[in-house]
Short mmCIF file of C-alpha atoms in Angstrom, two decimals:
data_model
loop_
_atom_site.label_atom_id
_atom_site.label_comp_id
_atom_site.label_asym_id
_atom_site.label_seq_id
_atom_site.Cartn_x
_atom_site.Cartn_y
_atom_site.Cartn_z
CA UNK A 1 94.21 -12.08 198.05
CA UNK A 2 93.77 -15.99 198.80
CA UNK A 3 97.17 -15.94 200.20
CA UNK A 4 96.96 -15.28 203.90
CA UNK A 5 100.18 -14.27 205.90
CA UNK A 6 100.38 -16.09 209.27
CA UNK A 7 103.37 -14.43 210.51
CA UNK A 8 101.64 -13.07 213.61
CA UNK A 9 100.59 -16.45 214.55
CA UNK A 10 104.14 -17.84 214.26
CA UNK A 11 105.62 -14.87 216.18
CA UNK A 12 103.07 -15.66 219.08
CA UNK A 13 104.10 -19.20 219.13
CA UNK A 14 107.96 -18.29 219.35
CA UNK A 15 106.85 -15.52 221.69
CA UNK A 16 108.71 -12.97 219.79
CA UNK A 17 107.90 -9.32 219.37
CA UNK A 18 107.77 -7.34 216.03
CA UNK A 19 110.86 -5.31 217.38
CA UNK A 20 112.82 -8.45 218.07
CA UNK A 21 111.86 -10.07 214.81
CA UNK A 22 112.74 -6.87 212.89
CA UNK A 23 116.13 -6.84 214.39
CA UNK A 24 116.82 -10.39 213.93
CA UNK A 25 115.58 -10.58 210.35
CA UNK A 26 117.27 -7.16 209.30
CA UNK A 27 113.97 -5.73 207.99
CA UNK A 28 112.37 -2.50 209.01
CA UNK A 29 109.40 -2.33 211.11
CA UNK A 30 107.29 -0.84 208.55
CA UNK A 31 108.20 -3.49 206.01
CA UNK A 32 107.44 -6.23 208.55
CA UNK A 33 104.13 -4.64 209.14
CA UNK A 34 103.43 -4.58 205.52
CA UNK A 35 104.01 -8.36 205.47
CA UNK A 36 102.02 -9.07 208.64
CA UNK A 37 98.85 -7.09 207.57
CA UNK A 38 98.93 -8.82 204.21
CA UNK A 39 99.57 -5.73 202.10
CA UNK A 40 102.70 -6.87 200.50
CA UNK A 41 102.69 -7.65 196.80
CA UNK A 42 105.61 -10.02 196.68
CA UNK A 43 108.02 -11.49 199.17
CA UNK A 44 111.54 -12.32 198.29
CA UNK A 45 112.89 -15.91 198.72
CA UNK A 46 115.78 -14.34 200.74
CA UNK A 47 113.44 -12.61 203.19
CA UNK A 48 111.32 -15.73 203.48
CA UNK A 49 114.56 -17.82 204.25
CA UNK A 50 115.68 -15.20 206.92
CA UNK A 51 112.28 -15.18 208.39
CA UNK A 52 111.95 -19.25 208.47
CA UNK A 53 115.51 -19.32 210.01
CA UNK A 54 114.71 -16.95 212.88
CA UNK A 55 111.32 -18.31 213.57
CA UNK A 56 112.43 -21.92 213.02
CA UNK A 57 109.45 -22.97 210.76
CA UNK A 58 108.58 -23.79 207.25
CA UNK A 59 107.42 -21.39 204.59
CA UNK A 60 104.06 -23.07 204.63
CA UNK A 61 103.54 -22.10 208.34
CA UNK A 62 103.98 -18.47 207.30
CA UNK A 63 101.90 -18.47 204.14
CA UNK A 64 98.68 -20.31 203.64
CA UNK A 65 96.33 -20.38 200.66
CA UNK A 66 92.78 -19.72 201.63
CA UNK A 67 89.94 -20.16 198.88
CA UNK B 1 123.93 17.96 187.66
CA UNK B 2 123.63 18.48 183.91
CA UNK B 3 120.08 17.08 183.67
CA UNK B 4 119.01 19.37 186.57
CA UNK B 5 120.32 22.35 184.73
CA UNK B 6 118.55 21.34 181.48
CA UNK B 7 115.57 20.83 183.27
CA UNK B 8 115.65 24.32 185.06
CA UNK B 9 116.57 25.85 181.74
CA UNK B 10 113.42 24.13 180.11
CA UNK B 11 111.23 25.21 183.12
CA UNK B 12 112.36 28.78 182.21
CA UNK B 13 111.64 28.45 178.56
CA UNK B 14 108.36 26.94 179.13
CA UNK B 15 107.47 29.90 181.59
CA UNK B 16 108.41 32.40 178.85
CA UNK B 17 106.49 30.26 176.12
CA UNK B 18 103.44 30.26 178.51
CA UNK B 19 103.52 34.10 179.35
CA UNK B 20 104.09 34.77 175.59
CA UNK B 21 101.07 32.70 174.66
CA UNK B 22 98.81 34.25 177.17
CA UNK B 23 99.84 37.80 175.66
CA UNK B 24 99.27 36.33 172.10
CA UNK B 25 95.68 35.18 173.22
CA UNK B 26 94.92 38.41 174.76
CA UNK B 27 96.05 40.54 172.06
CA UNK B 28 94.15 38.27 169.50
CA UNK B 29 90.99 38.80 171.72
CA UNK B 30 91.54 42.58 172.07
CA UNK B 31 92.02 42.96 168.23
CA UNK B 32 89.22 40.73 167.55
CA UNK B 33 86.63 42.89 169.69
CA UNK B 34 88.20 46.12 168.45
CA UNK B 35 87.70 45.06 164.73
CA UNK B 36 84.11 43.82 165.40
CA UNK B 37 82.72 46.95 167.45
CA UNK B 38 85.18 50.01 167.07
CA UNK B 39 87.28 49.90 164.09
CA UNK B 40 87.30 47.43 161.31
CA UNK B 41 90.91 48.42 160.32
CA UNK B 42 92.15 46.39 163.14
CA UNK B 43 91.76 43.28 161.04
CA UNK B 44 94.60 44.64 158.94
CA UNK B 45 97.25 43.87 161.77
CA UNK B 46 95.46 41.10 163.99
CA UNK B 47 98.63 40.02 165.72
CA UNK B 48 102.31 40.50 164.64
CA UNK B 49 101.33 41.53 161.12
CA UNK B 50 98.71 38.87 160.55
CA UNK B 51 96.45 40.44 158.10
CA UNK B 52 92.53 39.38 158.12
CA UNK B 53 91.27 42.45 156.46
CA UNK B 54 90.47 40.81 153.14
CA UNK B 55 88.52 38.10 154.80
CA UNK B 56 86.93 40.78 156.77
CA UNK B 57 85.92 42.62 153.93
CA UNK B 58 84.80 39.59 151.86
CA UNK B 59 82.49 38.38 154.79
CA UNK B 60 82.31 39.20 158.42
CA UNK B 61 81.15 35.82 159.38
CA UNK B 62 84.33 34.15 157.71
CA UNK B 63 86.44 36.77 159.78
CA UNK B 64 84.69 35.75 162.95
CA UNK B 65 85.18 32.08 162.33
CA UNK B 66 88.92 32.42 161.32
CA UNK B 67 89.45 34.88 164.26
CA UNK B 68 87.81 32.23 166.64
CA UNK B 69 89.70 29.47 165.44
CA UNK B 70 93.05 31.55 166.15
CA UNK B 71 91.72 32.63 169.59
CA UNK B 72 90.74 28.95 170.58
CA UNK B 73 93.96 27.52 169.35
CA UNK B 74 96.07 30.10 171.08
CA UNK B 75 94.06 29.67 174.29
CA UNK B 76 94.66 25.89 174.02
CA UNK B 77 98.36 26.24 173.47
CA UNK B 78 98.61 28.48 176.41
CA UNK B 79 96.96 25.98 178.66
CA UNK B 80 99.05 23.33 177.18
CA UNK B 81 102.21 25.29 177.92
CA UNK B 82 100.72 25.92 181.55
CA UNK B 83 100.50 22.15 181.97
CA UNK B 84 104.08 21.62 180.97
CA UNK B 85 105.18 24.29 183.56
CA UNK B 86 103.27 22.59 186.09
CA UNK B 87 104.95 19.29 185.27
CA UNK B 88 108.23 20.82 185.50
CA UNK B 89 107.40 22.32 188.84
CA UNK B 90 106.29 19.02 190.43
CA UNK B 91 108.74 16.83 188.56
CA UNK B 92 111.22 14.99 190.85
CA UNK B 93 114.04 13.26 189.28
CA UNK B 94 114.66 11.03 192.33
CA UNK B 95 111.10 9.74 192.12
CA UNK B 96 109.76 10.31 188.53
CA UNK B 97 107.04 7.82 188.50
CA UNK B 98 104.12 8.91 190.40
CA UNK B 99 100.48 9.21 189.89
CA UNK B 100 100.43 13.10 189.66
CA UNK B 101 102.99 13.03 186.87
CA UNK B 102 101.46 10.39 185.10
CA UNK B 103 97.96 11.96 185.01
CA UNK B 104 99.45 15.27 184.01
CA UNK B 105 101.38 13.83 181.04
CA UNK B 106 98.25 12.00 180.02
CA UNK B 107 96.43 15.23 180.17
CA UNK B 108 99.04 17.21 178.16
CA UNK B 109 98.40 14.44 175.45
CA UNK B 110 94.81 14.84 175.46
CA UNK B 111 95.21 18.52 175.17
CA UNK B 112 97.74 18.22 172.27
CA UNK B 113 95.29 15.97 170.49
CA UNK B 114 92.32 18.42 170.74
CA UNK B 115 94.73 21.17 169.53
CA UNK B 116 95.47 18.87 166.35
CA UNK B 117 91.86 18.21 165.98
CA UNK B 118 90.87 21.89 166.21
CA UNK B 119 93.70 22.81 163.78
CA UNK B 120 92.44 20.26 161.17
CA UNK B 121 89.09 21.84 161.32
CA UNK B 122 90.34 25.33 161.15
CA UNK B 123 92.42 24.09 158.16
CA UNK B 124 89.63 22.54 156.41
CA UNK B 125 87.63 25.89 157.25
CA UNK B 126 90.16 28.04 155.80
CA UNK B 127 90.50 25.92 152.62
CA UNK B 128 86.90 26.41 151.91
CA UNK B 129 87.22 29.95 152.30
CA UNK B 130 90.24 29.97 149.85
CA UNK B 131 88.24 28.36 147.19
CA UNK B 132 86.15 31.42 147.08
CA UNK B 133 89.33 33.46 145.96
CA UNK B 134 90.55 34.56 149.38
CA UNK B 135 94.32 33.96 150.45
CA UNK B 136 94.78 32.99 154.01
CA UNK B 137 98.21 32.65 155.00
CA UNK B 138 98.11 30.86 158.39
CA UNK B 139 99.94 27.72 159.31
CA UNK B 140 97.65 25.94 161.75
CA UNK B 141 100.11 23.27 162.68
CA UNK B 142 97.78 20.29 162.92
CA UNK B 143 100.00 17.58 161.82
CA UNK B 144 102.66 18.69 164.53
CA UNK B 145 100.22 18.65 167.12
CA UNK B 146 98.93 15.26 166.42
CA UNK B 147 102.27 13.71 165.98
CA UNK B 148 103.22 15.35 169.37
CA UNK B 149 99.81 14.00 171.05
CA UNK B 150 100.69 10.36 169.76
CA UNK B 151 104.30 10.62 171.25
CA UNK B 152 103.22 11.97 174.42
CA UNK B 153 100.42 9.58 174.78
CA UNK B 154 102.93 6.54 174.44
CA UNK B 155 105.23 8.39 176.99
CA UNK B 156 102.12 8.55 179.33
CA UNK B 157 101.49 4.98 179.09
CA UNK B 158 105.01 4.24 179.74
CA UNK B 159 104.76 6.46 182.92
CA UNK B 160 101.58 4.76 184.03
CA UNK B 161 103.35 1.41 183.70
CA UNK B 162 106.34 2.87 185.50
CA UNK B 163 104.15 3.90 188.58
CA UNK B 164 102.55 0.43 188.72
CA UNK B 165 106.01 -1.17 188.75
CA UNK B 166 107.40 1.21 191.45
CA UNK B 167 104.30 0.71 193.60
CA UNK B 168 104.80 -3.10 192.99
CA UNK B 169 108.67 -2.51 193.95
CA UNK B 170 107.67 -0.72 197.05
CA UNK B 171 105.34 -3.44 198.35
CA UNK B 172 108.04 -6.32 197.87
CA UNK B 173 109.45 -7.28 201.05
#
């Protein structure tokens, strides 16, 4: 899929662990892992909103289109 | 609660149907071999009063043909009942859409279609014999099985789509 999820990059920039993000966003570790590894088929706006809020970033920082 | 009860009841019913069809297939096979190799009077009561003695006396090849169709159809129906029993054993109402159920329903539709096709061939074969003056009173039930196959195939397609939607839903974060 040409959409790449850069969640791990943003997490590293904010020095945040997966457990911490999971607690703050309210998602399970397995769901976050699915998102991080790019296995997810879709992302809800509400999820994206919360992740952006917690990581203090824009959706474009997390999602990237690569040809 | 009510649905679970109905499912259990249908499971028991299909077990009975499956066992009944297995017995019928076995009885037809035994009767067929007895008629051919031991006593030709066996054709007078092939199974539950089914009289094929006239056909046997008219032409043994015709008798073999009709009996073979009867045995084949009965065996196919028994296997179809077995597939339905398998479906009821694995069916989970909490997670009905899964690959196994979808493929099993597709398989059931294919078997129902093949029963319908074999029944049509048998009907035509019987019709050809009847033109020669022999009466055959067997209801092959081709139309019912073709109709059944069509309906089940549509349900199988719905299930396949359901599995896709469920997978997508599970991977939506």
